[in-house]
Amino acid sequence: MRFSRKLLGPFVGSLAKKLDYYSQFQPSSLTIQQYLDFGRIGTAANSYTFLKNELLVRLANIMQEFTLLPPKLLQMPSSKMVSNWYAESFEDLLCFEASDASPEQVARFNDQLTVVLKRHAHVVETMAEGLIELRESDGVDIASEKGIQYFLDRFYINRISIRMLQNQHLVVFGNVLPESPRHVGCIDPACDVESVVYDAFENARFLCDRYYLTSPSMKLEMHNAVEKGKPISIVAVPSHLYHMMFELFKNAMRATVEYHGVDDDLPDIKVYVVKGQEDLSIKICDRGGGVSRTILERLYNYMYSTAPPPPRDGTQAPLAGYGYGLPLSRLYARYFLGDLFLVSMEGHGTDACIYLKAVPVEASEVLPIYSTSSRRNLTMGPQVADWSHHVPGQGNRPAQS
């Protein structure tokens, strides 16, 4: 299916054919080990040759799905802005389609990647604004909401993957400096998990203290079942792990303070980190009163938030009030075949669990593929009930194909 002329004006004629052409190909899923190895021994020319094609494939796959969203959503001003950004970036990258890998071309490509990264810096917030605009205008029916939820999981994990490719290339072969001499691009081959946990906790605690004038403490237990007695380290993208931990700590602190009150002694947040042969497991346990199963199901929904809607004047922290923190954190976990889930006991507290692959050759990118299956999931109308009541986990569309 091609983009409509109304949605993406410049994508007509030969450009529309390019979109159709590149969306026929499946994106190449890389392991974190492949990212690491290429960052150490690869060349700028080889990276350029791979990226100029792979970025077009990943963009085309998700852009084709964009056109299948409910027409009302596509007409929202913020949604149009996002679609135009993607159209512009696809067209910019097409300029390198037939170019050789000369140093001059690679330098031009690097400059263009920087432009694309800046252009897409606020895609998440802008798409969230599109949903708010839709709710405020006419609302959305249940069938459309499920399709939107299905699409956004795919859209945002696609965005994570595209930014990973771009940032990795620019740090290794461009002018962007790594976070430390040990890093290979965005990847830390010996990521100190304890350090990331403490960093995320202290920054979340700073926000909690600032807002509530108090915060719970943390009790951390580390257990390395592979190399007993040694610190826990894995091959990871530290910023991804930090994003997840910071979000979960924020939620746990807020729940704890609001449940117990600012004048009471607050129970500790307990954190367990265990490294096994295959998985790195992290569990964050709070006594913040928990949530009911009804609410628990909604916490990953992009159209649901426990916080008040964000002000439109830019005075609030990015993403606050959009309800995107938890679903995006789950996508960061799932991106390299990990997972994130919650177990809650209403009236007591919540356990948040993160699983990450401990073996880098097994940590493969999870990428959306445009197909008849994805088209069906995006365009499916209301279904006749096959249960007397809603059963959790039954009849839900998958988060990824």
Short mmCIF file of C-alpha atoms in Angstrom, two decimals:
data_model
loop_
_atom_site.label_atom_id
_atom_site.label_comp_id
_atom_site.label_asym_id
_atom_site.label_seq_id
_atom_site.Cartn_x
_atom_site.Cartn_y
_atom_site.Cartn_z
CA MET A 1 0.00 0.00 0.00
CA ARG A 2 1.30 3.47 -0.88
CA PHE A 3 1.10 6.61 1.16
CA SER A 4 -1.83 8.80 0.29
CA ARG A 5 -1.04 12.03 -1.52
CA LYS A 6 -2.75 13.97 1.27
CA LEU A 7 -0.56 12.46 4.00
CA LEU A 8 2.82 12.58 2.30
CA GLY A 9 2.63 15.03 -0.58
CA PRO A 10 6.19 14.55 -1.89
CA PHE A 11 5.87 10.78 -1.87
CA VAL A 12 4.30 10.36 -5.26
CA GLY A 13 5.60 8.93 -8.50
CA SER A 14 9.14 7.58 -8.23
CA LEU A 15 9.41 8.31 -4.51
CA ALA A 16 6.29 6.28 -3.77
CA LYS A 17 7.80 3.44 -5.76
CA LYS A 18 10.94 3.63 -3.64
CA LEU A 19 8.84 3.32 -0.51
CA ASP A 20 7.09 0.27 -1.94
CA TYR A 21 10.42 -1.17 -3.03
CA TYR A 22 12.23 -0.89 0.31
CA SER A 23 9.25 -2.09 2.34
CA GLN A 24 9.48 -5.44 0.51
CA PHE A 25 12.68 -6.23 2.40
CA GLN A 26 12.89 -7.43 5.99
CA PRO A 27 15.13 -5.38 8.26
CA SER A 28 18.37 -7.09 9.30
CA SER A 29 18.25 -7.96 12.99
CA LEU A 30 21.68 -7.55 14.59
CA THR A 31 22.92 -8.96 17.89
CA ILE A 32 24.59 -6.69 20.40
CA GLN A 33 27.72 -8.81 19.80
CA GLN A 34 27.62 -7.94 16.09
CA TYR A 35 27.34 -4.26 16.96
CA LEU A 36 30.30 -4.65 19.29
CA ASP A 37 32.50 -6.61 16.86
CA PHE A 38 31.84 -4.26 13.95
CA GLY A 39 32.55 -1.27 16.15
CA ARG A 40 35.96 -2.74 16.91
CA ILE A 41 37.07 -4.00 13.48
CA GLY A 42 34.66 -2.47 10.94
CA THR A 43 35.37 0.44 8.62
CA ALA A 44 33.51 3.67 8.00
CA ALA A 45 33.00 2.67 4.36
CA ASN A 46 31.45 -0.70 5.25
CA SER A 47 29.23 0.88 7.89
CA TYR A 48 28.07 3.50 5.39
CA THR A 49 27.31 0.85 2.76
CA PHE A 50 25.18 -1.12 5.22
CA LEU A 51 23.43 1.83 6.84
CA LYS A 52 22.39 3.68 3.70
CA ASN A 53 20.31 0.63 2.74
CA GLU A 54 19.25 -0.64 6.17
CA LEU A 55 17.92 2.72 7.33
CA LEU A 56 15.72 2.97 4.23
CA VAL A 57 14.41 -0.55 4.85
CA ARG A 58 13.59 0.11 8.50
CA LEU A 59 11.97 3.45 7.70
CA ALA A 60 9.91 2.05 4.82
CA ASN A 61 8.63 -0.88 6.88
CA ILE A 62 7.21 1.35 9.60
CA MET A 63 6.09 4.16 7.28
CA GLN A 64 3.88 1.74 5.37
CA GLU A 65 2.16 0.88 8.65
CA PHE A 66 1.72 4.56 9.49
CA THR A 67 -0.74 4.93 6.61
CA LEU A 68 -2.97 2.23 8.11
CA LEU A 69 -3.71 4.19 11.28
CA PRO A 70 -7.26 5.51 11.78
CA PRO A 71 -7.88 8.41 9.35
CA LYS A 72 -8.92 10.70 12.23
CA LEU A 73 -5.54 10.20 13.91
CA LEU A 74 -3.68 10.82 10.67
CA GLN A 75 -5.45 14.17 10.34
CA MET A 76 -4.36 15.42 13.75
CA PRO A 77 -1.78 18.25 13.44
CA SER A 78 0.85 16.48 15.55
CA SER A 79 0.45 13.20 13.64
CA LYS A 80 0.89 15.06 10.36
CA MET A 81 4.05 16.63 11.73
CA VAL A 82 5.51 13.21 12.58
CA SER A 83 4.60 11.75 9.18
CA ASN A 84 6.22 14.71 7.46
CA TRP A 85 9.42 14.24 9.47
CA TYR A 86 9.60 10.60 8.38
CA ALA A 87 8.87 11.52 4.78
CA GLU A 88 11.61 14.15 4.79
CA SER A 89 14.16 11.80 6.35
CA PHE A 90 13.36 9.00 3.91
CA GLU A 91 13.82 11.40 1.01
CA ASP A 92 17.09 12.75 2.47
CA LEU A 93 18.54 9.25 2.81
CA LEU A 94 17.49 8.33 -0.74
CA CYS A 95 20.09 10.83 -1.95
CA PHE A 96 22.81 8.35 -0.89
CA GLU A 97 21.15 5.32 -2.49
CA ALA A 98 23.57 4.99 -5.42
CA SER A 99 26.54 6.81 -3.93
CA ASP A 100 29.94 5.22 -3.44
CA ALA A 101 31.69 4.95 -0.10
CA SER A 102 34.26 7.67 -0.68
CA PRO A 103 35.45 9.61 2.38
CA GLU A 104 33.61 12.69 1.11
CA GLN A 105 30.33 10.80 0.78
CA VAL A 106 30.71 9.20 4.20
CA ALA A 107 31.29 12.66 5.71
CA ARG A 108 28.15 14.00 3.96
CA PHE A 109 26.21 10.96 5.17
CA ASN A 110 27.36 11.55 8.75
CA ASP A 111 26.18 15.15 8.54
CA GLN A 112 22.82 13.98 7.22
CA LEU A 113 22.44 11.42 10.02
CA THR A 114 22.98 14.23 12.53
CA VAL A 115 20.23 16.25 10.85
CA VAL A 116 17.86 13.26 10.93
CA LEU A 117 18.57 12.60 14.61
CA LYS A 118 17.78 16.21 15.50
CA ARG A 119 14.65 16.20 13.34
CA HIS A 120 13.32 13.11 15.12
CA ALA A 121 14.35 14.18 18.63
CA HIS A 122 10.75 14.88 19.72
CA VAL A 123 8.89 12.18 17.82
CA VAL A 124 7.66 10.46 21.00
CA GLU A 125 6.21 13.60 22.58
CA THR A 126 4.74 14.82 19.29
CA MET A 127 3.04 11.50 18.58
CA ALA A 128 1.71 11.55 22.15
CA GLU A 129 0.27 15.01 21.45
CA GLY A 130 -1.44 13.52 18.40
CA LEU A 131 -3.25 11.03 20.63
CA ILE A 132 -4.27 13.80 23.03
CA GLU A 133 -5.61 15.81 20.09
CA LEU A 134 -7.57 12.76 18.94
CA ARG A 135 -9.08 12.24 22.40
CA GLU A 136 -10.04 15.89 22.69
CA SER A 137 -11.61 16.04 19.23
CA ASP A 138 -13.75 12.97 18.82
CA GLY A 139 -12.34 10.17 20.91
CA VAL A 140 -11.46 6.74 19.59
CA ASP A 141 -13.35 3.46 19.49
CA ILE A 142 -12.03 0.33 21.18
CA ALA A 143 -11.05 -1.41 17.92
CA SER A 144 -9.07 1.61 16.77
CA GLU A 145 -7.43 1.95 20.17
CA LYS A 146 -6.15 -1.64 19.97
CA GLY A 147 -4.77 -0.97 16.51
CA ILE A 148 -3.06 2.21 17.73
CA GLN A 149 -1.56 0.36 20.69
CA TYR A 150 -0.25 -2.37 18.38
CA PHE A 151 1.23 0.21 16.01
CA LEU A 152 2.89 2.36 18.67
CA ASP A 153 4.74 -0.58 20.21
CA ARG A 154 6.14 -1.31 16.75
CA PHE A 155 6.70 2.35 15.87
CA TYR A 156 8.70 3.13 19.01
CA ILE A 157 10.83 -0.02 18.96
CA ASN A 158 11.56 0.75 15.30
CA ARG A 159 12.62 4.24 16.40
CA ILE A 160 14.88 2.79 19.11
CA SER A 161 16.53 0.56 16.51
CA ILE A 162 17.04 3.36 13.97
CA ARG A 163 18.57 5.64 16.58
CA MET A 164 20.80 2.78 17.71
CA LEU A 165 22.15 2.37 14.16
CA GLN A 166 22.69 6.10 13.73
CA ASN A 167 24.29 6.74 17.11
CA GLN A 168 26.54 3.70 16.89
CA HIS A 169 27.81 4.78 13.48
CA LEU A 170 28.34 8.41 14.51
CA VAL A 171 30.22 7.53 17.71
CA VAL A 172 32.46 4.91 16.07
CA PHE A 173 32.99 6.54 12.67
CA GLY A 174 31.88 10.15 13.16
CA ASN A 175 32.72 13.03 15.44
CA VAL A 176 30.54 12.07 18.42
CA LEU A 177 32.59 11.19 21.49
CA PRO A 178 31.86 7.96 23.42
CA GLU A 179 30.76 8.18 27.05
CA SER A 180 34.05 6.62 28.15
CA PRO A 181 37.21 5.20 26.51
CA ARG A 182 35.87 1.72 27.26
CA HIS A 183 32.70 2.22 25.21
CA VAL A 184 32.43 0.87 21.68
CA GLY A 185 29.97 3.32 20.22
CA CYS A 186 26.93 3.34 22.53
CA ILE A 187 27.82 -0.08 23.95
CA ASP A 188 29.72 -0.74 27.15
CA PRO A 189 31.36 -4.18 26.85
CA ALA A 190 31.63 -4.34 30.64
CA CYS A 191 28.64 -2.35 31.85
CA ASP A 192 28.75 -2.06 35.65
CA VAL A 193 25.13 -2.85 36.53
CA GLU A 194 25.44 -1.73 40.15
CA SER A 195 26.70 1.68 39.05
CA VAL A 196 23.76 2.18 36.65
CA VAL A 197 21.29 1.12 39.36
CA TYR A 198 22.71 3.62 41.86
CA ASP A 199 22.84 6.39 39.28
CA ALA A 200 19.20 5.88 38.31
CA PHE A 201 18.13 5.65 41.96
CA GLU A 202 19.90 8.84 43.02
CA ASN A 203 18.47 10.84 40.12
CA ALA A 204 14.96 9.53 40.77
CA ARG A 205 15.42 10.29 44.47
CA PHE A 206 16.44 13.86 43.64
CA LEU A 207 13.15 14.38 41.79
CA CYS A 208 11.17 12.74 44.59
CA ASP A 209 12.82 14.91 47.26
CA ARG A 210 12.22 17.99 45.20
CA TYR A 211 8.51 17.26 44.73
CA TYR A 212 7.55 15.54 48.01
CA LEU A 213 10.41 16.77 50.27
CA THR A 214 11.06 13.15 51.22
CA SER A 215 11.95 9.84 49.56
CA PRO A 216 12.42 6.17 50.44
CA SER A 217 15.86 4.59 50.71
CA MET A 218 17.09 1.59 48.75
CA LYS A 219 18.38 -1.79 49.85
CA LEU A 220 20.37 -3.47 47.08
CA GLU A 221 21.38 -7.14 46.90
CA MET A 222 23.70 -8.35 44.14
CA HIS A 223 24.26 -12.02 43.32
CA ASN A 224 26.58 -13.21 40.56
CA ALA A 225 25.75 -16.87 40.01
CA VAL A 226 28.26 -17.17 37.14
CA GLU A 227 31.38 -15.66 38.75
CA LYS A 228 30.69 -15.85 42.46
CA GLY A 229 31.91 -12.90 44.48
CA LYS A 230 32.68 -10.75 41.44
CA PRO A 231 30.86 -7.54 40.43
CA ILE A 232 28.09 -7.98 37.88
CA SER A 233 28.82 -6.67 34.41
CA ILE A 234 27.25 -7.34 31.02
CA VAL A 235 27.55 -6.15 27.44
CA ALA A 236 24.82 -3.52 27.25
CA VAL A 237 23.74 -0.07 26.16
CA PRO A 238 23.93 1.70 29.55
CA SER A 239 21.50 4.45 28.53
CA HIS A 240 18.81 1.82 27.83
CA LEU A 241 19.27 0.16 31.23
CA TYR A 242 19.32 3.55 32.93
CA HIS A 243 16.08 4.58 31.20
CA MET A 244 14.31 1.47 32.52
CA MET A 245 15.68 1.72 36.06
CA PHE A 246 14.99 5.45 36.37
CA GLU A 247 11.38 5.00 35.27
CA LEU A 248 10.76 2.11 37.66
CA PHE A 249 12.40 3.91 40.59
CA LYS A 250 10.33 7.02 39.88
CA ASN A 251 7.12 4.98 39.93
CA ALA A 252 8.11 3.07 43.08
CA MET A 253 9.04 6.24 44.98
CA ARG A 254 5.90 8.09 43.98
CA ALA A 255 3.71 5.15 45.01
CA THR A 256 5.53 4.71 48.32
CA VAL A 257 5.32 8.37 49.35
CA GLU A 258 1.70 8.80 48.29
CA TYR A 259 0.60 5.57 49.98
CA HIS A 260 2.38 6.12 53.32
CA GLY A 261 2.38 9.91 53.49
CA VAL A 262 5.25 12.35 53.71
CA ASP A 263 5.29 12.38 57.53
CA ASP A 264 5.63 8.63 58.00
CA ASP A 265 8.77 6.50 58.00
CA LEU A 266 8.93 5.21 54.47
CA PRO A 267 9.68 1.54 53.80
CA ASP A 268 12.78 0.85 51.72
CA ILE A 269 12.66 0.01 48.06
CA LYS A 270 14.37 -3.37 47.76
CA VAL A 271 16.37 -4.20 44.62
CA TYR A 272 17.70 -7.63 43.68
CA VAL A 273 20.19 -8.07 40.82
CA VAL A 274 21.13 -11.58 39.75
CA LYS A 275 23.33 -12.68 36.86
CA GLY A 276 22.76 -16.22 35.63
CA GLN A 277 24.11 -18.19 32.69
CA GLU A 278 21.54 -16.76 30.27
CA ASP A 279 19.77 -13.84 31.96
CA LEU A 280 20.49 -10.76 33.97
CA SER A 281 17.46 -10.38 36.26
CA ILE A 282 16.55 -7.26 38.21
CA LYS A 283 13.63 -7.01 40.62
CA ILE A 284 12.48 -3.76 42.24
CA CYS A 285 10.11 -4.26 45.17
CA ASP A 286 8.14 -1.42 46.72
CA ARG A 287 5.47 -1.21 49.41
CA GLY A 288 3.55 1.56 47.71
CA GLY A 289 0.12 0.01 48.02
CA GLY A 290 0.12 -1.76 44.66
CA VAL A 291 -2.61 -1.45 42.05
CA SER A 292 -5.59 -3.56 41.10
CA ARG A 293 -5.45 -5.95 38.16
CA THR A 294 -7.76 -3.61 36.26
CA ILE A 295 -5.29 -0.76 36.51
CA LEU A 296 -2.28 -3.03 35.99
CA GLU A 297 -3.54 -3.97 32.52
CA ARG A 298 -3.81 -0.31 31.54
CA LEU A 299 -0.33 0.74 32.61
CA TYR A 300 1.20 -0.27 29.25
CA ASN A 301 -1.52 1.52 27.31
CA TYR A 302 -0.32 4.64 25.50
CA MET A 303 -3.73 6.22 25.92
CA TYR A 304 -3.74 5.80 29.71
CA SER A 305 -1.75 7.65 32.36
CA THR A 306 -1.93 7.80 36.16
CA ALA A 307 -0.54 11.35 36.05
CA PRO A 308 -2.49 14.47 35.03
CA PRO A 309 -2.19 15.53 31.37
CA PRO A 310 0.95 17.58 30.71
CA PRO A 311 0.65 21.36 30.29
CA ARG A 312 1.06 22.61 26.73
CA ASP A 313 3.45 25.41 27.73
CA GLY A 314 6.53 23.21 28.10
CA THR A 315 6.88 23.79 31.86
CA GLN A 316 6.81 20.08 32.76
CA ALA A 317 9.51 17.47 32.34
CA PRO A 318 9.55 15.63 28.98
CA LEU A 319 7.04 12.76 28.73
CA ALA A 320 5.57 13.49 32.18
CA GLY A 321 1.83 12.91 32.08
CA TYR A 322 1.82 11.14 28.74
CA GLY A 323 1.79 7.67 30.30
CA TYR A 324 4.69 6.60 28.10
CA GLY A 325 7.35 5.87 30.71
CA LEU A 326 6.40 2.26 31.42
CA PRO A 327 5.51 1.09 27.88
CA LEU A 328 8.69 2.66 26.49
CA SER A 329 10.78 1.04 29.23
CA ARG A 330 9.30 -2.32 28.28
CA LEU A 331 10.30 -1.70 24.67
CA TYR A 332 13.88 -0.90 25.70
CA ALA A 333 13.95 -4.23 27.55
CA ARG A 334 12.43 -6.14 24.63
CA TYR A 335 14.62 -4.49 22.00
CA PHE A 336 17.45 -6.99 22.59
CA LEU A 337 15.14 -9.93 23.49
CA GLY A 338 14.70 -9.07 27.15
CA ASP A 339 11.47 -8.22 28.94
CA LEU A 340 9.90 -6.08 31.64
CA PHE A 341 6.75 -6.83 33.61
CA LEU A 342 4.97 -5.94 36.84
CA VAL A 343 3.46 -8.10 39.57
CA SER A 344 1.27 -6.13 41.95
CA MET A 345 -0.63 -6.87 45.14
CA GLU A 346 -3.35 -4.29 45.69
CA GLY A 347 -3.06 -2.98 49.24
CA HIS A 348 0.60 -3.92 49.60
CA GLY A 349 3.04 -3.10 46.79
CA THR A 350 4.47 -3.85 43.37
CA ASP A 351 7.39 -5.90 42.07
CA ALA A 352 8.89 -4.72 38.78
CA CYS A 353 11.05 -7.27 36.97
CA ILE A 354 13.56 -6.71 34.17
CA TYR A 355 15.19 -9.50 32.20
CA LEU A 356 18.12 -8.84 29.87
CA LYS A 357 20.17 -11.30 27.87
CA ALA A 358 23.46 -11.99 29.63
CA VAL A 359 25.02 -13.57 26.52
CA PRO A 360 25.61 -10.90 23.84
CA VAL A 361 25.44 -13.30 20.88
CA GLU A 362 21.89 -14.18 21.95
CA ALA A 363 20.75 -10.56 22.37
CA SER A 364 19.19 -9.96 18.95
CA GLU A 365 17.24 -6.89 17.90
CA VAL A 366 13.46 -7.35 17.85
CA LEU A 367 12.23 -5.44 14.80
CA PRO A 368 8.77 -4.89 13.26
CA ILE A 369 8.22 -6.29 9.77
CA TYR A 370 5.58 -4.89 7.44
CA SER A 371 3.50 -7.87 6.30
CA THR A 372 -0.01 -9.16 5.73
CA SER A 373 -0.10 -10.01 9.43
CA SER A 374 0.74 -6.47 10.53
CA ARG A 375 -1.76 -5.01 8.02
CA ARG A 376 -4.46 -7.29 9.42
CA ASN A 377 -3.70 -6.32 13.02
CA LEU A 378 -3.76 -2.63 12.15
CA THR A 379 -7.00 -2.65 10.18
CA MET A 380 -9.02 -5.26 12.09
CA GLY A 381 -12.51 -4.04 12.97
CA PRO A 382 -14.48 -4.78 16.15
CA GLN A 383 -14.52 -8.49 16.93
CA VAL A 384 -17.48 -10.53 18.14
CA ALA A 385 -16.89 -11.53 21.76
CA ASP A 386 -15.84 -15.14 22.32
CA TRP A 387 -15.72 -14.86 26.13
CA SER A 388 -18.49 -13.85 28.52
CA HIS A 389 -16.03 -11.49 30.24
CA HIS A 390 -12.66 -10.06 29.36
CA VAL A 391 -9.93 -12.54 30.27
CA PRO A 392 -6.45 -11.00 30.75
CA GLY A 393 -4.10 -12.15 28.03
CA GLN A 394 -6.88 -13.54 25.84
CA GLY A 395 -7.65 -11.92 22.52
CA ASN A 396 -4.98 -9.25 22.89
CA ARG A 397 -2.93 -8.33 19.89
CA PRO A 398 0.73 -9.19 20.23
CA ALA A 399 3.15 -6.43 21.16
CA GLN A 400 5.43 -7.49 18.32
CA SER A 401 5.25 -9.81 15.35
#
